[in-house]
Amino acid sequence: MARPTLRWQFARSPGLLYGLAATFCAIALGLALLAQRYDFLDMEAPLFLLAIALTVWYMGIGPAILAVVLSSLAFDYFFTEPRYSFYITRAELPHYAVFILFAVLVSWFSEVRHRAEQKLLQSRDELQMEVVKRTEQASLLNLTHDTIFVRDMSDIITYWNRGAEELYGWPAEDAIGKHSQQLLRTDFPIPIEEVRAELLRAGRWEGELRKTKADGSEVVVASRWSLRKDDQGRAVAILETNNDITEHRRREQEIQSLNQELVHRSADLEAINKELEAFAYSVSHDLRAPLRHMAGYTELLQKKTSSVLDEKGNHFIAMILDAAKRMGNLIDDLLAFSRIGRAETQNGRVNMDQVVKEALTQVRQETEGRKIAWKIGALPDFYGDASMLRLVLVNLISNAIKFTRTRTQAEIEIGGSEGNGDDVVVFVRDNGVGFDMKYVNKLFGVFQRLHQSEEFEGTGIGLATVQRIIHRHGGKVWAEGAVDGGATFYFSAPRPRGELWRP
Amino acid sequence: METMNKLGRILMVEDDPKDVELTLTALEEYNLANEVVVTRDGEQALDYLFCRGQYKMRSGENPAVMLLDLKLPKLDGLEVLKQVKSNETLRMIPVVVLTSSKEERDMVASYKLGVNAYVVKPVNFHEFVNAIKELGVFWAVINEPPPGSIRK
């Protein structure tokens, strides 16, 4: 920033300055001679002094010395007796000496005065600069959304930014001059003496405070205090920055209470699971025992009476045994189904090509005497439990084998595809009897069957098991089919993390 | 019958009278029923094995095999098994758990306690008969019991 100066700007070159000094003296001389000519007495000394004063004021001490010298010589030559000679009479000497003394004094005072003024101007400039700087800083502080205010060591607010106004509701003019703790009704988590001690010791303090807004509502703020010290190291002010974390705290509390609820519910669930387990155990034990007895005694009866019973009687006994056997199967399936929900899973990368191979080995018995064209494509790897996924495939393949029984040439295709997001899909397709899409929702229910048991045997637990396993994997099952047009069963499950699958 | 001479005593621990009857019937068919001792709960079974209570007077030999149900009044089968397998003289008795339960944890617990065999009672009676017969024949006839067991 250009600093204003009393000295002429154009007179920077010393030659010009000295020239001007000489010119001032010449003008003063000219005017003095003119005055003398018109009988204005004793004008020469003031005029020369004026020239010297102007010179020292505007051109500094160097040209002033020249002006003093020139004025003295001119005064001597033109205005002291004998005139037009540099000789000075004894009588004129004091007069001349006084003149020179005056000239020097004028120069000296003028210079001192000039310096003082210069200094004053300079400090005024500096003050102005400081004001500008501070104003800029203050307006920058106003720009931020953070709440910032400054208070002196007796907690009287001296600065209050826009963020503070927005958060607490008081405009700067209302807040400044107030006691901050009283205005904001600050609630400290620890005694304020400790806060102060920490602030004075470390120069800063951080903590969570509860304050009250102008409208009376409470806010929780993350508060940071910084101590400002002067050049002598004395603490003069505290800058406090506050961030409103009321919402944050509220959410945290919400999360905490949700977590608690979750823990609670988990415990409930665990209890329910335990109950279910006890129930399944009891079913396994207590339901099977009477069944076994019924079957046992019926067989004994059959053995003892088959020779005396007629065909109908024997048929009835056979039906009782058949029903007992079926109920036994149902109980076993139901238990197996309930175990899926309770079983511990061992999740990891599952090579589905391998799983399909194993599943096919497991169902080989069911394909005996059948003509089946297998079409097995490349399958994606899954993330899950291998033995459970094998059970899924065994069920689906077994179904495909069962429901293509009426075909002379059965076709079963197993393939994979990319699913949504992190899922990959495997499907099992057959050209069997299919199903009516109307009943697609019933397919995966427990003990739901779409065929008469004389047609196709089964308890109706297979697809429910498939669904349960896939749901445990976080995947989906769905099916497409048409009556007599074959069926396709799809299931999706997560791929191993961070992998893409391309067939 | 030839096997009769070698028949070992079978200790059956079973609370359900129908199961007892069916098991005995099955064993009878193969002439294995004569030396079956039936105890109806865990406590009674231990009384028998430790020769106390109502069995105070019996001769001290161990049975050739013990058929043990798991779900029993008073002391359950696993507790009986635990006590048998932690006793120096009784631990040599072959124990077959014969139960309705297919529960894996029962099976695991039984094997951990040192059971010799774990058989799930089939619903189908002739399968049940076969199982009992095979068990009886194997443990009471074929298997050479540890010293101190009753053999006729």
XYZ file of C-alpha atoms in Angstrom:
655
model
C 0.000 0.000 0.000
C 1.348 3.411 -0.982
C 2.222 5.418 2.046
C 1.165 9.103 1.749
C 4.072 11.467 2.292
C 4.514 15.194 2.875
C 7.595 15.275 0.703
C 6.967 15.853 -2.945
C 6.905 12.752 -4.930
C 8.448 14.243 -8.044
C 11.332 15.576 -6.004
C 12.902 12.242 -5.532
C 16.040 13.084 -7.490
C 18.511 14.975 -5.247
C 19.613 17.298 -8.089
C 16.058 18.564 -8.550
C 15.601 19.007 -4.786
C 18.770 21.088 -4.453
C 17.817 23.042 -7.560
C 14.424 23.800 -6.036
C 16.104 24.856 -2.777
C 18.255 27.260 -4.776
C 15.170 28.477 -6.665
C 13.313 29.173 -3.392
C 16.283 31.194 -2.208
C 16.434 33.036 -5.546
C 12.706 33.834 -5.347
C 13.128 34.999 -1.757
C 16.080 37.160 -2.868
C 14.099 38.555 -5.799
C 11.135 39.412 -3.562
C 13.467 40.949 -0.930
C 15.191 43.109 -3.561
C 11.789 44.109 -4.921
C 10.609 45.030 -1.438
C 13.782 47.019 -0.851
C 13.258 48.807 -4.084
C 9.802 49.898 -3.031
C 11.066 50.854 0.426
C 9.434 47.999 2.371
C 12.020 47.720 5.130
C 13.371 44.588 6.805
C 11.516 42.128 4.574
C 14.640 40.205 3.562
C 15.104 38.147 6.740
C 11.505 36.802 6.960
C 11.483 36.059 3.220
C 14.728 34.064 3.415
C 13.506 32.299 6.542
C 10.266 31.470 4.725
C 12.255 30.017 1.813
C 14.326 27.939 4.216
C 11.241 26.796 6.084
C 9.497 25.738 2.868
C 12.646 23.957 1.719
C 13.148 22.023 4.899
C 9.455 21.160 5.084
C 9.127 19.863 1.570
C 12.660 18.804 0.615
C 14.370 17.639 3.738
C 17.472 18.583 5.612
C 20.052 18.443 2.782
C 18.432 21.017 0.518
C 17.618 23.031 3.695
C 21.356 23.331 4.486
C 21.927 24.543 0.967
C 19.092 27.022 1.413
C 20.569 28.229 4.723
C 24.001 28.662 3.128
C 22.614 30.406 0.027
C 20.273 32.617 2.073
C 23.126 33.569 4.434
C 25.387 34.483 1.513
C 22.619 36.419 -0.225
C 21.687 38.185 3.012
C 25.314 39.029 3.572
C 25.914 40.237 0.041
C 22.754 42.202 -0.564
C 21.404 43.267 2.769
C 24.236 43.788 5.267
C 26.478 46.805 5.270
C 28.608 47.240 3.251
C 26.268 46.188 0.530
C 27.303 44.140 -2.520
C 30.239 42.695 -0.645
C 30.624 39.578 1.504
C 32.450 41.691 4.027
C 30.474 42.273 7.211
C 30.962 45.236 9.406
C 31.417 44.728 13.070
C 28.079 46.455 13.726
C 26.239 44.166 11.341
C 27.781 40.967 12.667
C 25.199 40.312 15.437
C 22.395 41.058 13.023
C 23.851 38.553 10.585
C 24.520 35.963 13.275
C 20.954 36.237 14.531
C 19.752 35.681 10.973
C 21.841 32.518 10.586
C 20.762 31.318 14.012
C 17.132 31.869 13.041
C 17.703 30.061 9.764
C 19.246 27.082 11.539
C 16.546 27.091 14.200
C 13.763 27.280 11.624
C 15.390 24.383 9.770
C 15.813 22.378 12.902
C 12.291 22.955 14.275
C 10.814 22.399 10.921
C 12.654 19.114 10.517
C 11.742 17.909 13.993
C 8.179 18.853 13.425
C 8.253 17.197 10.063
C 9.616 13.977 11.535
C 7.010 13.940 14.278
C 4.263 14.471 11.760
C 5.686 11.783 9.547
C 5.739 9.371 12.434
C 2.211 10.240 13.366
C 1.059 9.684 9.836
C 2.871 6.421 9.700
C 1.263 5.128 12.860
C -2.098 6.340 11.606
C -1.484 4.356 8.437
C -0.493 1.326 10.401
C -3.555 1.685 12.531
C -5.711 1.934 9.449
C -4.038 -1.146 8.007
C -4.616 -3.012 11.206
C -8.235 -1.971 11.191
C -8.605 -3.160 7.625
C -6.876 -6.410 8.424
C -9.001 -7.013 11.482
C -12.139 -6.146 9.589
C -11.176 -8.603 6.921
C -10.513 -11.298 9.462
C -13.723 -10.567 11.214
C -15.695 -10.756 8.015
C -13.913 -14.011 7.199
C -14.901 -15.336 10.609
C -18.398 -14.197 9.768
C -18.340 -16.266 6.609
C -17.840 -19.523 8.413
C -20.847 -21.451 9.629
C -18.982 -22.378 12.765
C -19.944 -20.545 15.848
C -17.047 -18.359 16.958
C -16.915 -15.786 19.681
C -14.201 -14.112 21.687
C -14.415 -13.120 25.307
C -11.992 -11.413 27.594
C -10.581 -13.005 30.703
C -13.619 -12.044 32.732
C -15.856 -13.798 30.181
C -17.247 -10.627 28.666
C -17.994 -11.222 25.002
C -15.942 -8.988 22.695
C -16.569 -10.631 19.362
C -19.542 -12.596 18.087
C -19.656 -13.978 14.559
C -22.588 -14.696 12.315
C -22.398 -18.415 13.115
C -22.869 -17.557 16.783
C -25.815 -15.374 15.927
C -27.342 -18.148 13.843
C -26.836 -20.810 16.483
C -27.748 -18.920 19.630
C -30.134 -16.356 18.211
C -28.626 -13.151 19.642
C -27.225 -10.598 17.139
C -23.664 -9.430 17.745
C -24.774 -6.089 19.171
C -26.847 -7.886 21.824
C -24.199 -10.412 22.706
C -21.105 -8.245 22.813
C -20.522 -6.863 26.292
C -22.488 -9.657 27.988
C -21.042 -12.273 30.294
C -20.837 -15.340 28.081
C -21.558 -18.010 30.712
C -24.568 -16.064 31.956
C -25.896 -15.277 28.505
C -25.601 -18.844 27.290
C -26.304 -20.481 30.677
C -23.417 -22.828 29.998
C -23.626 -26.173 31.724
C -20.167 -27.618 32.348
C -19.659 -31.339 32.722
C -16.736 -30.681 35.064
C -16.158 -27.778 37.465
C -15.350 -24.598 35.574
C -12.239 -24.116 37.734
C -10.786 -27.251 36.162
C -11.629 -26.003 32.692
C -9.922 -22.696 33.401
C -6.874 -24.364 34.902
C -6.518 -26.597 31.853
C -6.963 -23.615 29.534
C -4.299 -21.582 31.302
C -1.934 -24.517 31.475
C -2.245 -25.876 27.936
C -3.535 -22.797 26.151
C -6.558 -24.760 24.972
C -9.484 -26.770 26.147
C -11.948 -29.052 24.388
C -15.154 -30.518 25.626
C -18.845 -30.968 25.282
C -21.040 -28.250 26.710
C -24.721 -27.730 27.087
C -25.902 -24.190 26.349
C -29.189 -22.418 26.053
C -30.301 -20.426 23.019
C -32.124 -17.115 22.974
C -35.384 -18.978 22.448
C -34.746 -21.054 25.578
C -34.018 -24.344 23.831
C -30.943 -26.329 24.771
C -28.054 -27.187 22.471
C -25.176 -29.570 22.918
C -21.978 -28.201 21.419
C -18.499 -29.508 20.869
C -16.610 -26.552 22.294
C -12.968 -25.652 21.631
C -11.318 -22.883 23.581
C -8.031 -21.208 22.665
C -6.213 -18.764 24.865
C -4.923 -15.569 23.272
C -1.851 -14.002 24.812
C -0.325 -10.578 24.268
C 3.336 -9.870 23.482
C 4.223 -10.146 27.152
C 2.622 -13.563 27.353
C -0.335 -12.423 29.440
C -3.636 -14.131 28.732
C -5.942 -11.515 27.249
C -8.791 -13.306 25.547
C -10.428 -16.647 24.917
C -11.556 -17.655 21.474
C -14.357 -20.184 21.645
C -15.507 -22.250 18.692
C -18.708 -24.230 19.062
C -20.173 -26.905 16.834
C -23.772 -27.846 17.282
C -23.839 -31.586 17.895
C -27.330 -31.729 19.362
C -28.639 -33.706 16.389
C -25.569 -35.887 16.420
C -26.024 -36.661 20.122
C -29.711 -37.266 19.622
C -28.957 -39.760 16.829
C -26.321 -41.384 18.941
C -28.826 -41.812 21.710
C -31.312 -43.140 19.216
C -28.768 -45.634 17.946
C -27.951 -46.602 21.474
C -31.546 -47.225 22.345
C -32.035 -49.096 19.079
C -29.013 -51.191 19.924
C -30.417 -51.924 23.313
C -33.665 -52.919 21.750
C -31.760 -55.109 19.341
C -29.946 -56.810 22.174
C -33.273 -57.271 23.869
C -34.856 -58.705 20.769
C -31.876 -60.943 20.126
C -32.308 -62.316 23.606
C -36.007 -62.825 22.904
C -35.170 -64.507 19.638
C -32.651 -66.701 21.331
C -35.229 -67.667 23.899
C -37.726 -68.428 21.150
C -35.078 -70.419 19.338
C -34.381 -72.399 22.467
C -38.071 -73.046 22.869
C -38.274 -74.155 19.263
C -35.346 -76.418 19.794
C -37.011 -77.919 22.833
C -40.153 -78.289 20.771
C -38.304 -80.012 17.957
C -36.596 -82.264 20.450
C -39.883 -83.154 21.982
C -41.398 -83.805 18.545
C -38.448 -85.961 17.699
C -38.840 -87.991 20.857
C -42.409 -87.960 21.953
C -44.161 -87.928 18.607
C -42.136 -90.760 17.173
C -42.563 -93.068 20.162
C -46.374 -93.563 19.921
C -46.038 -93.811 16.181
C -43.496 -96.549 16.590
C -45.771 -98.305 19.014
C -48.728 -98.086 16.649
C -46.662 -99.490 13.843
C -45.087 -102.109 16.090
C -48.328 -103.442 17.483
C -49.978 -103.307 14.070
C -47.193 -105.407 12.632
C -47.504 -107.846 15.483
C -51.261 -107.939 14.835
C -50.631 -108.466 11.155
C -48.307 -111.332 11.884
C -50.739 -112.994 14.223
C -53.933 -112.476 12.203
C -53.034 -112.219 8.530
C -54.022 -115.826 7.992
C -57.467 -115.358 9.548
C -58.214 -111.911 8.093
C -59.814 -111.511 4.702
C -58.326 -109.405 1.955
C -60.050 -106.251 3.169
C -58.800 -106.759 6.724
C -55.265 -107.199 5.500
C -55.638 -104.099 3.320
C -56.694 -102.071 6.345
C -53.690 -103.192 8.288
C -51.431 -102.383 5.347
C -52.974 -98.884 5.186
C -52.343 -98.323 8.894
C -48.711 -99.296 8.415
C -48.455 -97.123 5.320
C -49.869 -94.126 7.178
C -47.500 -94.688 10.095
C -44.567 -94.814 7.722
C -45.674 -91.642 6.014
C -46.071 -89.850 9.308
C -42.613 -91.044 10.268
C -41.244 -89.513 7.090
C -43.107 -86.274 7.702
C -41.727 -85.997 11.213
C -38.215 -86.711 9.977
C -38.509 -84.128 7.205
C -39.959 -81.558 9.553
C -37.138 -82.107 12.000
C -34.564 -81.862 9.239
C -36.251 -78.666 8.095
C -36.199 -77.175 11.574
C -32.552 -78.135 11.930
C -31.646 -76.022 8.885
C -32.746 -72.930 10.760
C -30.740 -73.863 13.817
C -27.648 -75.391 12.264
C -24.377 -73.541 12.559
C -23.153 -72.508 9.140
C -19.593 -72.425 7.971
C -19.407 -69.726 5.374
C -16.685 -69.468 2.815
C -16.006 -69.651 -0.889
C -18.060 -72.446 -2.399
C -17.114 -73.969 -5.726
C -20.544 -74.684 -7.170
C -19.190 -76.887 -9.984
C -17.884 -79.167 -7.271
C -21.109 -78.952 -5.288
C -23.135 -79.955 -8.358
C -20.857 -82.954 -8.871
C -21.402 -84.063 -5.306
C -25.146 -83.503 -5.549
C -25.309 -85.588 -8.725
C -23.490 -88.430 -6.975
C -26.012 -88.226 -4.175
C -29.032 -88.543 -6.489
C -27.517 -91.147 -8.800
C -29.755 -93.844 -7.340
C -32.859 -91.950 -8.456
C -31.673 -91.904 -12.090
C -31.412 -95.666 -12.389
C -33.294 -96.975 -15.404
C -33.891 -93.427 -16.637
C -32.793 -91.741 -19.821
C -31.682 -88.259 -18.914
C -29.770 -85.783 -21.070
C -27.728 -83.653 -18.678
C -26.535 -80.243 -19.700
C -24.295 -78.706 -17.098
C -22.767 -75.280 -17.690
C -20.094 -73.371 -15.833
C -21.289 -72.128 -12.458
C -20.227 -69.107 -10.429
C -18.635 -69.482 -7.018
C -20.892 -68.661 -4.093
C -20.187 -67.319 -0.663
C -21.930 -69.586 1.804
C -22.097 -72.981 3.441
C -21.100 -75.778 1.072
C -23.103 -78.581 2.669
C -26.264 -76.478 2.788
C -25.868 -75.405 -0.831
C -25.367 -79.049 -1.741
C -28.671 -79.828 -0.038
C -30.301 -77.125 -2.186
C -28.979 -78.685 -5.376
C -29.830 -82.218 -4.262
C -33.414 -81.120 -3.673
C -33.726 -79.266 -6.975
C -32.051 -81.983 -9.062
C -34.032 -84.666 -7.302
C -37.224 -82.767 -8.119
C -36.156 -82.397 -11.747
C -35.536 -86.135 -11.954
C -38.860 -86.883 -10.287
C -40.988 -84.587 -12.408
C -39.473 -85.680 -15.733
C -40.313 -89.286 -14.975
C -43.115 -89.260 -17.549
C -40.765 -88.130 -20.310
C -39.124 -90.685 -22.556
C -36.183 -88.329 -22.961
C -35.680 -86.206 -19.898
C -33.594 -83.084 -20.211
C -32.100 -81.413 -17.178
C -29.973 -78.312 -17.444
C -27.939 -76.713 -14.688
C -26.395 -73.303 -15.348
C -25.350 -70.036 -13.821
C -25.769 -66.359 -14.493
C -24.969 -62.950 -13.100
C -27.496 -61.710 -10.547
C -28.327 -58.295 -9.118
C -25.608 -56.455 -7.246
C -23.428 -58.866 -5.346
C -25.517 -61.913 -6.158
C -24.883 -64.721 -8.561
C -27.574 -67.094 -9.787
C -27.769 -70.819 -10.432
C -30.735 -72.470 -12.093
C -31.995 -76.008 -12.602
C -34.236 -76.465 -15.651
C -36.166 -79.538 -16.732
C -38.596 -80.538 -19.438
C -40.898 -82.281 -16.972
C -44.554 -81.892 -16.132
C -44.032 -78.295 -14.992
C -46.618 -76.378 -13.012
C -49.265 -73.728 -13.365
C -47.747 -70.278 -12.687
C -50.977 -69.566 -10.808
C -49.641 -71.674 -7.964
C -46.066 -70.433 -8.052
C -46.456 -68.882 -4.584
C -47.415 -72.210 -3.090
C -44.339 -73.998 -4.395
C -42.010 -73.072 -1.570
C -44.391 -73.566 1.356
C -43.917 -76.345 3.895
C -45.890 -79.467 2.970
C -47.324 -77.731 -0.094
C -47.744 -80.041 -3.008
C -49.028 -79.366 -6.495
C -49.340 -83.018 -7.464
C -51.286 -85.942 -6.131
C -49.171 -88.240 -4.047
C -50.100 -91.209 -6.230
C -48.553 -89.327 -9.167
C -45.399 -88.064 -7.550
C -44.362 -89.068 -4.069
C -42.898 -86.674 -1.535
C -43.717 -84.841 1.648
C -43.576 -81.353 0.177
C -40.671 -80.230 2.265
C -37.962 -80.115 -0.423
C -38.584 -76.672 -1.879
C -39.331 -75.247 1.568
C -35.912 -76.492 2.594
C -34.373 -74.900 -0.509
C -36.010 -71.599 0.259
C -35.007 -71.683 3.895
C -31.368 -72.379 3.084
C -31.203 -69.674 0.424
C -32.889 -67.156 2.701
C -30.307 -67.947 5.346
C -27.706 -67.078 2.716
C -29.434 -63.757 2.096
C -30.468 -64.856 -1.385
C -33.717 -65.439 -3.248
C -35.487 -68.384 -4.854
C -37.959 -68.207 -7.676
C -39.430 -70.450 -10.327
C -40.847 -70.360 -13.821
C -42.907 -73.048 -15.399
C -45.915 -74.060 -17.431
C -48.205 -77.033 -17.181
C -46.520 -79.795 -19.159
C -43.909 -77.257 -20.255
C -41.120 -77.954 -17.814
C -39.918 -75.882 -14.884
C -36.926 -73.737 -14.045
C -35.877 -73.116 -10.464
C -33.509 -70.269 -9.751
C -31.637 -69.377 -6.622
C -29.314 -66.503 -5.919
C -26.730 -66.013 -3.219
C -23.836 -63.626 -2.625
C -20.675 -64.120 -4.638
C -17.328 -64.299 -2.815
C -16.446 -60.726 -1.848
C -15.033 -58.428 -4.489
C -15.275 -60.835 -7.390
C -16.966 -60.723 -10.731
C -18.108 -63.809 -12.466
C -18.059 -64.347 -16.187
C -19.321 -67.596 -17.583
C -30.643 -123.518 21.276
C -26.949 -123.365 20.825
C -26.679 -119.659 21.403
C -28.562 -119.898 24.665
C -25.535 -121.267 26.395
C -23.478 -118.263 25.486
C -26.159 -115.681 26.073
C -25.108 -112.713 28.127
C -27.376 -110.736 30.401
C -28.899 -107.651 28.818
C -29.689 -104.632 31.000
C -32.451 -102.610 29.459
C -33.162 -99.097 30.703
C -36.514 -98.015 29.270
C -39.383 -96.122 30.854
C -42.034 -96.725 28.215
C -43.852 -100.003 28.883
C -44.829 -100.339 25.239
C -41.239 -100.014 24.150
C -40.316 -102.571 26.779
C -42.956 -104.960 25.480
C -42.046 -104.457 21.852
C -38.357 -104.852 22.573
C -38.919 -107.982 24.610
C -41.169 -109.363 21.859
C -38.465 -108.688 19.335
C -35.849 -110.346 21.485
C -38.138 -113.259 22.244
C -38.426 -114.036 18.577
C -34.760 -114.778 18.598
C -34.743 -116.341 22.037
C -32.787 -113.459 23.461
C -35.378 -112.306 25.987
C -34.746 -114.599 28.917
C -31.844 -112.768 30.419
C -33.139 -109.266 29.985
C -33.254 -107.146 33.111
C -35.560 -104.179 32.730
C -35.093 -101.030 34.767
C -37.547 -98.214 34.308
C -35.558 -95.116 35.108
C -31.999 -93.898 35.451
C -31.893 -94.258 39.186
C -33.065 -97.850 39.072
C -30.488 -98.613 36.402
C -27.709 -97.240 38.561
C -29.108 -99.133 41.573
C -28.822 -102.288 39.541
C -25.322 -101.553 38.338
C -24.065 -100.529 41.756
C -25.933 -103.391 43.484
C -27.857 -101.145 45.819
C -31.481 -100.541 46.824
C -33.722 -103.303 45.480
C -30.724 -104.909 43.770
C -28.652 -105.132 46.951
C -28.833 -108.882 46.934
C -27.922 -109.600 43.309
C -24.648 -111.214 42.376
C -22.154 -108.567 41.394
C -21.452 -109.457 37.781
C -21.867 -106.796 35.135
C -24.386 -107.237 32.303
C -22.970 -108.182 28.909
C -24.582 -105.113 27.381
C -26.739 -102.213 28.450
C -29.504 -100.888 26.179
C -30.051 -97.346 27.325
C -32.868 -94.954 26.440
C -31.959 -91.292 26.739
C -35.236 -89.760 27.853
C -35.814 -91.228 31.282
C -37.563 -90.142 34.476
C -35.405 -88.980 37.401
C -31.915 -89.405 35.978
C -31.732 -89.170 32.202
C -29.786 -91.528 29.984
C -26.832 -89.225 29.467
C -26.362 -88.904 33.230
C -26.489 -92.699 33.621
C -23.978 -93.023 30.807
C -21.709 -90.474 32.432
C -21.730 -92.299 35.761
C -21.177 -95.674 34.159
C -18.295 -94.506 32.016
C -16.602 -92.735 34.892
C -16.672 -95.807 37.133
C -13.629 -98.027 37.047
C -15.472 -101.376 36.960
C -18.633 -100.319 35.133
C -16.923 -98.484 32.300
C -16.149 -101.784 30.571
C -19.841 -102.580 30.059
C -20.723 -101.992 26.411
C -23.479 -99.380 26.321
C -25.833 -99.031 23.389
C -27.966 -95.929 23.352
C -31.324 -96.902 21.946
C -33.438 -93.829 21.462
C -36.144 -92.118 19.451
C -34.021 -89.054 19.106
C -32.137 -88.300 15.940
C -30.872 -85.132 17.551
C -27.274 -84.537 16.682
C -26.410 -83.033 20.046
C -27.627 -86.190 21.842
C -25.489 -88.262 19.540
C -22.442 -86.071 20.011
C -22.925 -85.969 23.776
C -23.276 -89.742 23.927
C -20.137 -90.407 21.918
C -18.243 -87.871 23.991
C -19.217 -89.812 27.091
C -17.873 -92.990 25.503
C -20.978 -94.795 24.256
C -20.254 -97.962 22.280
C -23.113 -97.634 19.827
C -25.926 -95.207 19.099
C -29.083 -96.600 17.563
C -32.163 -94.608 16.577
C -35.287 -96.717 17.016
C -36.854 -97.083 13.592
C -40.583 -96.346 13.301
C -40.998 -99.434 11.185
C -41.430 -102.411 13.464
C -39.587 -105.040 11.515
C -36.683 -102.685 11.120
C -36.882 -102.200 14.849
C -36.940 -105.947 15.388
C -33.944 -106.348 13.108
C -32.073 -103.671 14.955
C -32.824 -105.194 18.348
C -31.968 -108.634 17.100
C -28.682 -107.532 15.663
C -27.858 -105.626 18.794
C -28.779 -108.562 20.993
C -26.912 -111.057 18.891
C -23.846 -108.911 18.533
C -23.461 -107.681 22.085
C -24.938 -110.594 23.994
C -23.718 -113.425 21.798
C -20.902 -112.583 19.410
C -19.041 -109.968 21.339
C -16.714 -111.320 23.972
C -17.697 -109.358 27.047
C -15.166 -107.944 29.448
C -14.253 -110.111 32.451
C -16.787 -110.010 35.253
C -19.832 -110.104 32.988
C -22.637 -112.575 33.383
C -22.666 -115.357 30.820
C -24.839 -118.351 30.965
